[in-house]
Coordinates of C-alpha atoms and ligand atoms in Angstrom, one line a residue:
M1 CA -17.1 -171.4 180.4
M2 CA -16.1 -173.3 177.5
R3 CA -19.2 -175.5 177.6
G4 CA -21.0 -172.6 176.0
R5 CA -19.1 -172.9 172.6
S6 CA -19.8 -175.2 169.8
P7 CA -17.5 -178.2 169.8
R8 CA -16.2 -177.5 166.3
R9 CA -15.3 -174.0 167.1
V10 CA -13.3 -175.1 170.1
R11 CA -11.5 -177.6 168.2
Y12 CA -10.5 -175.2 165.5
R13 CA -9.5 -172.6 168.1
N14 CA -7.5 -175.2 169.8
R15 CA -5.6 -176.0 166.7
G16 CA -5.1 -172.3 165.9
V17 CA -3.7 -171.6 169.1
S18 CA -1.3 -174.5 169.3
E19 CA 0.1 -173.7 165.9
Q20 CA 1.7 -170.7 167.5
Q21 CA 3.2 -172.9 170.1
S22 CA 6.6 -174.4 169.9
M23 CA 6.9 -177.7 168.1
S24 CA 7.9 -179.6 171.3
R25 CA 4.6 -179.1 172.7
K26 CA 2.5 -180.2 169.9
N27 CA 1.2 -183.6 169.4
A28 CA 1.1 -185.3 165.9
A29 CA -2.0 -183.6 164.7
G30 CA -0.5 -180.4 165.7
G31 CA -2.6 -179.9 168.9
P32 CA -1.2 -179.7 172.3
R33 CA 0.2 -182.9 173.8
P34 CA -2.0 -185.1 175.8
R35 CA -1.5 -185.3 179.6
P36 CA 0.8 -188.1 180.8
V37 CA -2.1 -190.0 182.3
T38 CA -4.0 -189.8 179.0
A39 CA -0.9 -191.0 177.3
A40 CA -0.5 -193.9 179.6
L41 CA -4.0 -194.8 179.1
C42 CA -3.5 -194.7 175.3
G43 CA -0.6 -197.1 175.8
V44 CA -2.6 -199.6 177.8
V45 CA -5.5 -199.6 175.4
A46 CA -3.0 -200.1 172.6
A47 CA -1.3 -202.9 174.4
G48 CA -4.8 -204.6 175.0
A49 CA -5.5 -204.3 171.4
G50 CA -2.2 -205.9 170.4
L51 CA -2.8 -208.7 172.7
A52 CA -6.2 -209.3 171.3
V53 CA -4.9 -209.4 167.8
A54 CA -2.3 -211.8 168.9
E55 CA -4.8 -214.1 170.7
V56 CA -7.0 -214.0 167.5
A57 CA -4.1 -214.8 165.2
G58 CA -3.0 -217.6 167.7
A59 CA -6.5 -219.1 167.8
L60 CA -6.4 -219.4 164.0
T61 CA -2.9 -220.9 163.9
K62 CA -1.5 -222.1 167.2
P63 CA -2.8 -221.0 170.6
E64 CA 0.2 -221.8 172.5
A65 CA 2.2 -219.5 170.3
T66 CA 0.5 -216.2 171.6
P67 CA 2.9 -213.9 173.4
L68 CA 0.9 -214.2 176.6
L69 CA 1.0 -218.0 176.8
A70 CA 4.6 -218.2 175.3
V71 CA 6.1 -215.7 177.7
G72 CA 4.1 -217.2 180.6
A73 CA 5.5 -220.6 179.7
T74 CA 8.9 -219.3 179.6
V75 CA 8.6 -217.4 182.9
I76 CA 7.4 -220.8 184.5
D77 CA 10.6 -222.5 183.0
L78 CA 12.8 -219.7 184.4
V79 CA 11.5 -218.8 187.7
P80 CA 13.9 -220.2 190.6
R81 CA 12.8 -223.0 192.8
P82 CA 12.2 -220.9 195.9
L83 CA 9.9 -218.5 194.1
K84 CA 8.1 -221.5 192.5
E85 CA 7.5 -223.1 196.0
L86 CA 6.3 -219.8 197.4
A87 CA 3.8 -219.5 194.5
I88 CA 2.5 -223.1 195.1
T89 CA 2.3 -222.4 198.9
L90 CA 0.5 -219.2 198.4
F91 CA -1.9 -219.9 195.5
G92 CA -1.7 -223.7 195.2
T93 CA -3.0 -224.9 191.9
A94 CA -4.3 -221.3 191.0
D95 CA -0.8 -220.5 190.5
K96 CA -1.2 -220.2 186.8
A97 CA -4.0 -217.8 187.0
V98 CA -2.0 -215.6 189.4
L99 CA 0.9 -215.7 187.0
L100 CA -1.3 -214.5 184.1
A101 CA -2.7 -211.8 186.3
G102 CA 0.7 -210.8 187.5
M103 CA 1.8 -210.6 183.8
A104 CA -1.1 -208.4 182.9
V105 CA -0.2 -205.9 185.7
V106 CA 3.6 -205.8 184.6
L107 CA 2.5 -205.4 181.1
A108 CA -0.1 -202.7 181.9
A109 CA 2.7 -200.6 183.7
F110 CA 5.1 -201.0 180.8
A111 CA 2.4 -200.2 178.2
G112 CA 1.6 -197.1 180.3
A113 CA 5.1 -195.9 180.3
T114 CA 5.3 -196.6 176.6
G115 CA 2.4 -194.3 176.1
V116 CA 4.0 -191.7 178.1
M117 CA 7.3 -191.9 176.1
A118 CA 5.5 -191.8 172.9
R119 CA 3.8 -188.6 173.9
S120 CA 6.9 -186.5 173.0
R121 CA 8.4 -189.1 170.5
R122 CA 6.3 -191.4 168.5
P123 CA 9.2 -193.5 167.5
L124 CA 9.9 -194.1 171.2
G125 CA 6.5 -195.7 171.5
D126 CA 6.9 -197.8 168.5
A127 CA 10.2 -199.0 169.8
G128 CA 8.7 -199.9 173.2
I129 CA 5.9 -202.0 171.6
A130 CA 8.4 -203.5 169.2
L131 CA 10.5 -204.6 172.2
F132 CA 7.4 -206.4 173.6
G133 CA 6.5 -208.0 170.3
T134 CA 10.3 -209.2 170.0
I135 CA 10.1 -210.7 173.6
G136 CA 6.8 -212.5 172.6
A137 CA 8.1 -213.6 169.3
V138 CA 11.4 -215.0 170.9
A139 CA 9.5 -216.7 173.7
A140 CA 7.1 -218.5 171.1
L141 CA 10.1 -219.4 168.9
T142 CA 12.2 -220.9 171.7
R143 CA 9.4 -222.9 173.2
P144 CA 10.1 -226.7 172.9
E145 CA 7.2 -227.2 170.5
G146 CA 8.0 -223.8 168.7
G147 CA 8.6 -223.2 165.0
P148 CA 9.2 -220.2 162.7
L149 CA 5.6 -219.5 162.2
D150 CA 5.0 -219.0 165.8
V151 CA 6.2 -215.4 165.7
L152 CA 3.2 -214.5 163.7
P153 CA 0.8 -213.6 166.6
S154 CA 3.5 -211.5 168.3
V155 CA 4.3 -209.6 165.1
L156 CA 0.7 -208.9 164.2
G157 CA -0.1 -208.0 167.7
A158 CA 2.7 -205.6 167.9
G159 CA 1.8 -203.9 164.5
A160 CA -1.8 -203.6 165.6
A161 CA -0.6 -202.0 169.1
I162 CA 1.6 -199.4 167.2
A163 CA -1.2 -198.4 165.0
V164 CA -3.7 -198.1 167.8
L165 CA -1.3 -196.2 170.0
R166 CA -0.6 -193.7 167.1
L167 CA -4.2 -193.3 166.3
L168 CA -5.1 -192.7 170.0
L169 CA -2.5 -190.3 170.6
R170 CA -3.4 -188.2 167.6
V171 CA -6.9 -187.9 168.9
A172 CA -6.2 -187.5 172.5
P173 CA -7.2 -184.2 173.9
G174 CA -4.2 -181.9 174.8
T175 CA -3.1 -180.5 178.1
P176 CA -5.9 -178.8 180.0
G177 CA -6.6 -175.1 179.9
P178 CA -5.2 -172.4 182.3
A179 CA -5.5 -174.1 185.8
G180 CA -4.0 -177.4 184.6
A181 CA -1.6 -175.9 182.2
A182 CA 0.0 -173.7 184.8
S183 CA 0.8 -176.8 186.9
D184 CA 2.0 -178.8 184.0
P185 CA 5.7 -178.4 183.5
D186 CA 5.4 -179.4 179.9
T187 CA 3.8 -176.1 179.0
G188 CA 7.0 -174.4 180.1
G189 CA 6.0 -171.6 182.4
R190 CA 5.0 -169.0 179.8
T191 CA 1.4 -170.4 179.7
E192 CA -1.0 -168.4 177.6
E193 CA -3.5 -167.8 180.1
A194 CA -6.3 -166.7 177.6
E195 CA -4.9 -168.3 174.5
T196 CA -4.8 -172.0 175.5
P197 CA -8.2 -173.2 176.0
A198 CA -9.1 -176.5 177.8
P199 CA -9.5 -179.3 175.5
G200 CA -12.9 -179.1 173.9
E201 CA -15.7 -181.4 175.1
F202 CA -16.0 -182.7 171.4
D203 CA -12.3 -183.8 171.6
R204 CA -12.6 -185.5 174.9
R205 CA -15.8 -187.2 173.8
R206 CA -14.3 -188.4 170.5
F207 CA -11.3 -189.8 172.4
V208 CA -13.3 -191.5 175.2
L209 CA -15.3 -193.1 172.6
L210 CA -12.5 -194.2 170.5
A211 CA -10.4 -195.5 173.3
S212 CA -13.4 -197.3 175.0
S213 CA -14.4 -198.9 171.7
A214 CA -10.8 -200.1 171.1
A215 CA -10.9 -201.7 174.7
A216 CA -14.2 -203.2 174.2
L217 CA -13.4 -204.7 170.9
S218 CA -10.0 -206.0 172.2
A219 CA -11.9 -207.7 175.2
A220 CA -14.4 -209.2 172.9
G221 CA -11.9 -210.3 170.5
G222 CA -9.4 -211.8 173.1
L223 CA -12.2 -213.6 174.9
G224 CA -13.6 -214.8 171.7
A225 CA -10.4 -216.0 170.5
R226 CA -9.7 -218.0 173.6
W227 CA -13.1 -219.5 173.5
Y228 CA -12.8 -220.5 169.9
A229 CA -9.2 -221.9 170.4
S230 CA -10.4 -224.0 173.3
S231 CA -13.4 -225.4 171.6
R232 CA -11.6 -226.0 168.0
L233 CA -9.6 -228.9 169.2
E234 CA -11.5 -229.6 172.4
V235 CA -9.9 -232.8 173.7
A236 CA -13.1 -233.9 175.0
R237 CA -14.5 -234.5 171.6
A238 CA -11.7 -236.7 170.6
N239 CA -11.8 -238.2 174.0
N240 CA -15.3 -239.3 173.7
A241 CA -14.6 -241.1 170.4
V242 CA -12.1 -243.3 172.3
R243 CA -13.5 -246.5 173.5
L244 CA -11.4 -248.1 176.3
P245 CA -11.1 -251.9 175.7
R246 CA -11.5 -254.5 178.4
P247 CA -8.1 -255.0 180.0
A248 CA -6.6 -258.5 179.7
S249 CA -5.6 -258.2 183.4
P250 CA -8.3 -256.4 185.3
A251 CA -7.9 -254.9 188.8
A252 CA -9.0 -257.2 191.6
P253 CA -12.4 -256.1 192.8
L254 CA -12.2 -253.4 195.7
P255 CA -12.7 -255.1 199.0
D256 CA -15.8 -253.9 200.7
E257 CA -14.0 -252.7 203.8
A258 CA -11.5 -250.6 201.7
E259 CA -13.7 -247.6 202.1
L260 CA -14.8 -246.3 205.4
D261 CA -18.0 -244.5 205.9
V262 CA -16.8 -241.4 207.7
A263 CA -18.1 -237.9 206.7
G264 CA -15.3 -235.6 205.7
L265 CA -13.0 -238.3 204.6
D266 CA -11.6 -238.2 201.1
P267 CA -13.1 -241.0 198.9
F268 CA -11.0 -244.0 198.2
F269 CA -11.0 -243.2 194.4
T270 CA -10.5 -239.6 193.6
P271 CA -13.0 -238.5 190.9
N272 CA -11.3 -237.2 187.8
D273 CA -12.8 -233.8 188.2
D274 CA -11.3 -233.6 191.7
F275 CA -7.9 -235.1 191.1
Y276 CA -5.1 -232.6 191.9
R277 CA -3.4 -231.1 188.8
I278 CA 0.3 -230.1 188.7
D279 CA 2.1 -229.3 185.6
T280 CA 3.9 -226.6 183.9
A281 CA 1.4 -226.3 181.0
L282 CA -0.3 -222.8 180.9
S283 CA -2.8 -224.1 178.4
V284 CA -3.8 -227.8 178.3
P285 CA -2.0 -229.5 175.3
Q286 CA -4.6 -230.5 172.7
I287 CA -3.5 -233.7 171.1
D288 CA -5.3 -235.4 168.4
A289 CA -5.1 -239.2 169.2
T290 CA -5.4 -240.3 165.7
T291 CA -2.1 -238.6 164.7
W292 CA -0.5 -239.1 168.0
R293 CA 2.8 -241.1 168.0
L294 CA 5.1 -242.4 170.6
R295 CA 8.8 -242.8 169.6
I296 CA 11.0 -245.0 171.6
H297 CA 14.8 -244.9 171.0
G298 CA 18.1 -244.5 172.7
R299 CA 21.0 -246.7 174.0
G300 CA 20.9 -250.3 173.3
I301 CA 17.7 -250.4 171.3
T302 CA 16.5 -250.0 167.7
E303 CA 14.0 -247.1 167.3
R304 CA 10.3 -247.8 167.2
E305 CA 7.0 -245.9 166.9
Y306 CA 3.5 -246.7 168.2
T307 CA 0.2 -245.2 167.4
F308 CA -2.6 -244.8 169.8
D309 CA -4.4 -247.7 168.1
D310 CA -1.3 -249.8 168.5
L311 CA -1.4 -249.3 172.3
L312 CA -5.3 -249.5 172.6
N313 CA -5.3 -252.9 170.7
R314 CA -2.6 -254.7 172.7
S315 CA -3.5 -257.9 174.2
D316 CA -1.6 -257.2 177.4
L317 CA -3.6 -254.1 178.6
M318 CA -3.8 -254.0 182.5
E319 CA -5.9 -252.2 185.0
R320 CA -4.4 -251.1 188.4
D321 CA -5.3 -249.0 191.3
I322 CA -2.4 -246.7 192.0
T323 CA -2.1 -243.6 194.2
L324 CA -0.2 -240.7 192.6
A325 CA 1.5 -238.1 194.6
C326 CA 3.3 -234.8 193.9
V327 CA 6.7 -234.1 195.4
S328 CA 5.5 -230.5 196.3
N329 CA 2.8 -231.9 198.6
P330 CA 3.2 -230.3 202.0
V331 CA 2.5 -232.5 205.0
G332 CA -1.3 -232.8 205.2
G333 CA -1.7 -231.4 201.7
S334 CA -4.0 -232.5 198.9
Y335 CA -1.6 -233.0 195.9
I336 CA -2.3 -236.7 195.9
G337 CA -5.0 -238.8 194.4
N338 CA -6.0 -242.3 193.8
A339 CA -7.3 -243.7 190.5
R340 CA -7.9 -247.0 188.7
W341 CA -5.7 -246.9 185.6
I342 CA -5.9 -248.8 182.4
G343 CA -2.7 -249.1 180.3
V344 CA 0.1 -250.8 178.6
P345 CA 2.6 -252.5 181.0
L346 CA 5.7 -250.4 180.4
A347 CA 8.2 -253.2 181.2
A348 CA 6.7 -255.5 178.5
L349 CA 6.9 -252.6 175.9
L350 CA 10.4 -252.0 176.7
Q351 CA 11.4 -255.6 176.5
E352 CA 9.9 -255.7 173.1
A353 CA 12.1 -252.8 172.1
G354 CA 15.1 -254.7 173.4
V355 CA 15.6 -252.8 176.7
R356 CA 17.5 -254.7 179.4
P357 CA 17.6 -253.3 183.0
P358 CA 21.1 -252.2 184.1
G359 CA 21.3 -255.1 186.4
D360 CA 21.0 -257.3 183.4
G361 CA 23.8 -255.5 181.6
G362 CA 21.7 -252.8 179.9
P363 CA 23.6 -249.8 178.8
A364 CA 20.9 -247.4 180.0
D365 CA 20.0 -246.6 183.6
Q366 CA 17.5 -243.7 182.9
L367 CA 14.3 -243.7 180.9
V368 CA 13.5 -240.1 180.0
S369 CA 9.9 -239.5 179.1
R370 CA 9.2 -236.3 177.0
S371 CA 5.9 -234.6 176.6
H372 CA 4.1 -232.7 173.7
D373 CA 4.8 -229.5 175.7
G374 CA 8.4 -230.1 176.2
M375 CA 8.6 -231.6 179.7
S376 CA 11.3 -234.2 180.4
I377 CA 11.0 -236.7 183.2
G378 CA 13.7 -239.1 184.3
T379 CA 12.9 -242.5 185.7
P380 CA 15.2 -245.3 186.9
V381 CA 15.1 -248.1 184.2
A382 CA 15.5 -250.5 187.1
D383 CA 12.5 -249.3 188.9
V384 CA 10.1 -249.6 185.8
M385 CA 11.4 -253.1 185.0
D386 CA 11.6 -254.5 188.6
G387 CA 8.1 -256.1 188.3
R388 CA 6.0 -253.2 189.6
D389 CA 2.9 -252.1 187.7
A390 CA 4.7 -249.3 185.8
M391 CA 2.3 -248.5 182.7
L392 CA 1.6 -246.1 179.9
A393 CA -1.9 -245.2 181.0
L394 CA -4.7 -244.7 178.5
G395 CA -7.6 -244.6 180.9
M396 CA -8.4 -243.2 184.4
N397 CA -11.2 -244.3 186.5
G398 CA -13.1 -245.8 183.6
R399 CA -12.7 -243.0 181.2
P400 CA -10.1 -242.1 178.6
L401 CA -7.5 -239.8 180.3
P402 CA -8.9 -236.2 180.7
G403 CA -7.0 -233.7 178.8
R404 CA -5.7 -232.1 182.1
H405 CA -4.3 -235.5 183.1
G406 CA -2.4 -236.3 179.9
F407 CA -4.7 -237.2 177.1
P408 CA -4.1 -239.4 175.2
V409 CA -1.3 -241.2 177.1
R410 CA 0.7 -240.7 180.3
M411 CA 3.2 -242.7 182.4
V412 CA 2.2 -243.9 185.9
V413 CA 4.9 -245.6 188.0
P414 CA 3.7 -246.9 191.4
G415 CA 6.1 -245.5 194.3
L416 CA 7.7 -242.6 192.6
Y417 CA 6.7 -238.9 192.8
G418 CA 5.0 -237.5 189.7
Y419 CA 7.9 -235.4 188.6
V420 CA 10.2 -238.5 188.2
S421 CA 7.5 -240.8 186.8
A422 CA 4.2 -239.5 185.6
C423 CA 4.9 -237.8 182.3
K424 CA 1.5 -236.6 180.8
W425 CA 1.0 -235.9 177.2
L426 CA 3.7 -238.4 176.4
V427 CA 5.3 -238.4 173.1
E428 CA 8.8 -239.9 173.5
L429 CA 10.8 -242.4 175.5
E430 CA 14.4 -242.3 175.5
L431 CA 16.9 -244.8 177.0
T432 CA 19.9 -242.9 178.4
T433 CA 21.9 -242.5 181.6
F434 CA 21.5 -240.3 184.6
D435 CA 25.1 -239.1 183.9
A436 CA 24.2 -238.1 180.3
F437 CA 21.0 -236.2 180.7
D438 CA 19.4 -234.0 183.5
A439 CA 15.6 -234.0 183.3
Y440 CA 13.5 -230.8 183.6
W441 CA 13.4 -230.5 187.4
V442 CA 17.0 -231.7 188.2
P443 CA 18.9 -228.4 187.3
R444 CA 16.0 -226.7 189.2
G445 CA 17.1 -228.1 192.4
W446 CA 15.0 -231.3 192.7
A447 CA 16.5 -234.6 193.4
E448 CA 17.3 -236.9 190.5
Q449 CA 15.6 -239.8 192.1
A450 CA 12.6 -239.6 194.4
P451 CA 10.6 -242.5 195.8
I452 CA 7.3 -241.4 197.5
K453 CA 7.9 -241.0 201.2
P454 CA 5.4 -242.7 203.6
Q455 CA 2.9 -240.1 205.0
S456 CA -0.4 -239.9 206.6
R457 CA -3.1 -237.3 206.8
I458 CA -6.0 -236.3 209.0
D459 CA -9.0 -235.4 206.8
T460 CA -11.6 -235.0 209.7
P461 CA -11.9 -233.1 211.9
H462 CA -10.3 -230.4 209.9
E463 CA -7.7 -227.8 211.1
G464 CA -9.4 -225.1 213.4
G465 CA -12.6 -227.1 213.5
T466 CA -15.1 -227.5 216.4
V467 CA -16.6 -230.8 217.4
E468 CA -19.0 -231.9 220.3
A469 CA -17.5 -233.8 223.1
G470 CA -18.0 -237.4 223.1
T471 CA -17.1 -240.0 220.5
V472 CA -15.6 -238.3 217.5
P473 CA -14.4 -240.2 214.5
V474 CA -10.9 -239.0 213.5
A475 CA -10.1 -240.2 210.0
G476 CA -7.8 -239.8 207.1
V477 CA -5.6 -241.5 204.6
A478 CA -2.0 -243.0 204.8
W479 CA 0.3 -244.1 202.1
A480 CA 3.6 -245.9 201.6
Q481 CA 3.3 -246.8 197.9
H482 CA 4.7 -250.1 196.7
V483 CA 5.7 -251.1 200.2
G484 CA 2.3 -250.8 201.9
V485 CA 0.9 -249.4 205.0
Q486 CA 1.4 -251.5 208.1
A487 CA -0.2 -249.3 210.8
V488 CA -1.6 -245.8 211.7
E489 CA -1.4 -244.2 215.0
L490 CA -2.8 -241.1 216.4
R491 CA -1.8 -239.0 219.3
V492 CA -4.0 -236.6 221.4
D493 CA -1.9 -233.7 222.7
D494 CA 1.1 -235.2 224.4
G495 CA -0.6 -238.5 225.0
P496 CA 0.6 -241.9 224.0
W497 CA 0.3 -243.1 220.3
Q498 CA -2.7 -245.2 219.9
E499 CA -3.4 -247.5 217.0
A500 CA -6.1 -246.4 214.5
R501 CA -8.3 -248.8 212.7
L502 CA -7.2 -249.5 209.1
A503 CA -9.6 -250.0 206.2
A504 CA -8.8 -253.1 204.1
E505 CA -5.9 -252.7 201.9
D506 CA -6.6 -252.6 198.2
T507 CA -3.0 -252.9 197.1
A508 CA 0.4 -251.8 198.4
D509 CA 0.3 -249.2 195.7
T510 CA -2.7 -247.3 197.0
W511 CA -3.4 -245.2 200.1
R512 CA -5.3 -246.7 202.9
Q513 CA -8.1 -245.0 204.8
W514 CA -8.0 -245.2 208.7
V515 CA -10.3 -244.1 211.6
F516 CA -9.9 -243.6 215.2
E517 CA -12.8 -243.3 217.6
W518 CA -11.7 -240.4 219.8
E519 CA -13.2 -239.9 223.2
A520 CA -13.1 -236.2 223.0
E521 CA -12.9 -234.1 226.3
P522 CA -13.9 -230.4 226.1
G523 CA -11.2 -227.8 225.5
E524 CA -8.5 -227.2 222.9
H525 CA -6.7 -230.4 221.6
R526 CA -3.9 -231.3 219.0
L527 CA -4.3 -234.5 216.9
T528 CA -1.3 -235.9 215.4
V529 CA -0.9 -238.9 212.9
R530 CA 1.9 -241.1 211.9
T531 CA 2.2 -244.3 209.9
T532 CA 4.5 -247.1 209.7
D533 CA 5.2 -248.9 206.5
R534 CA 5.4 -252.8 205.9
D535 CA 9.2 -252.5 206.1
G536 CA 8.9 -251.3 209.7
Q537 CA 9.8 -247.7 209.0
T538 CA 7.8 -245.3 211.0
Q539 CA 7.2 -241.6 209.6
T540 CA 9.6 -239.2 211.0
A541 CA 8.5 -236.3 213.0
R542 CA 11.3 -234.2 211.7
A543 CA 9.7 -231.4 209.4
S544 CA 11.3 -230.7 206.1
N545 CA 10.3 -228.8 203.1
P546 CA 9.1 -230.7 199.9
A547 CA 12.4 -229.7 198.2
P548 CA 14.5 -231.5 197.2
D549 CA 12.8 -234.9 197.3
G550 CA 9.4 -234.8 199.3
A551 CA 8.2 -233.2 202.6
T552 CA 8.7 -235.1 205.9
G553 CA 7.0 -234.5 209.3
Q554 CA 3.8 -235.5 211.0
H555 CA 0.3 -234.0 210.2
A556 CA -1.3 -232.2 213.1
V557 CA -4.6 -230.4 213.5
D558 CA -5.8 -228.3 216.2
V559 CA -9.4 -228.6 217.2
T560 CA -11.8 -227.2 219.7
V561 CA -14.0 -229.7 221.6
A562 CA -17.2 -227.9 222.8
G563 CA -18.6 -229.1 226.2
R564 CA -22.3 -230.4 226.4
Ligands
MTE601 N1 3.9 -233.0 180.6 C1 3.9 -233.0 182.0 N2 3.8 -234.0 182.7 C2 3.8 -233.9 184.0 C3 4.1 -232.7 184.6 C4 4.4 -231.6 183.9 O1 4.5 -230.4 184.3 N3 4.2 -231.7 182.4 N4 4.2 -232.7 186.0 C5 4.4 -233.9 186.8 C6 4.1 -233.7 188.1 S1 5.1 -232.7 189.0 C7 3.1 -234.5 188.8 S2 3.0 -234.3 190.4 C8 2.2 -235.2 187.9 C9 0.7 -234.7 188.3 O2 -0.2 -235.3 187.6 P1 -1.7 -234.9 187.7 O3 -1.8 -233.4 187.1 O4 -2.4 -235.8 186.7 O5 -2.2 -235.1 188.9 O6 2.4 -235.1 186.5 C10 3.6 -235.1 186.1 N5 3.6 -235.1 184.8
MO602 MO1 4.6 -233.0 191.1

């Protein structure tokens, strides 16, 4: 077999033979064309190299501007509501990782196809890659925080991918010898049985070595770039340097009985590391608090600017316990958390700037908050100025805001879902009207205004769980922010609603724990919970989706009670 020959000789013969073949069957180096799979592999490796170069370029300039992150962010902005809901239902807060993985799969498929096209015509491959580079560049350029220099990672990446693809295709081994050649339509039937040798072992080895080195270098470069980008401006560092002052208006101490001692029940205060995270930011915005500015402008006021120190040094800082909830939280879901926030009273800040609520003749009924990453959130001016503890939060559970939760400054407004109140990475406040401006989620099918709906949740026993017959503590949380929880009731199977014991109330703006001592009889049982708020409204049993303004329905869990 061919193995017996010296590699060099095989290579030489290989070229000699192919020179007698028609031009259409030659590769750039004059050898036979690589097989489609090989060409596809070349395309994928070239794309990986391009992405890695782009990541390195981004890490050195602006990480959000790399084609992966810029296109990902654009996809997030463009996906229609039903698809986004499905993604949240299926993947929860892992939806971003799934999006990136999905993009990688699509990209690999296109890169493979580009490699195959480039096999017969190199310019087709160049064009395919250029198209991708252009998509990346346009996405980076059109991001809210985008600038002309943001095209750099995409352009450099595309250039690198083209170079790598051309190089790999040049050294790729050609179509295989007799057996393979006969079945390959590209060799056009009149296969030279004896003349076309299988690609030499040397060719193959050289190609495999080159392709795998390129892939390994790309992986190392890409991961290294990511690591460098995240450590370079690590919010945690800036974060540690921030010292939270003592608030002029501290929160009342938590009543002892506000927290029940039941295993499996969510803690009253959600630790920062466990706090749910919902946002459209593919990478956490890295903001330097020392250069951060908040601009306030719009109808009826003169523009003002605040620095982080301006806010930190105010004499009216307040500390409040507020439960934050996401409109996408399904009944029984976990997109809700409770924290002790420190911040600037928003109403006071707005008054200083000359804002009057609409009821007082003010020309603006909507306060639009904008974030560093281009999010816009619309909140009724009337709500933030009606005396509730709306704030520009600087601290969360005794620490500066974590990067994921909006460092250095975010909004928190008791009683309104996060997407209409809780802007993270805040940089701008604009006084306008609901008629004049639609915030980010409104054209995407979510309600313009969305107070949090009263809800209750069973934390323990959990769905599908098994408990021993006897006294079983059934426990959970209930919330009716800014109104307060009046009662929680539990129903076993189709039995009567029975009142649960409520933990002491912290404030009307926080959730409230509850427990019901259940005398559990062996068998399969369904437990259902409902709450009634202090206005006397009982949570409806009618189930509805989160969209457009929050899910309704009652949380139920099915449990098995084992006999003794
Ligand atoms: N900049 C920015 N702020 C944002 C969002 C976002 O996507 N971007 N999402 C909002 C939504 S939908 C919710 S529910 C809360 C969640 O805050 P958390 O992630 O700190 O829990 O942030 C709000 N603030
Ligand atoms: Mo949300």
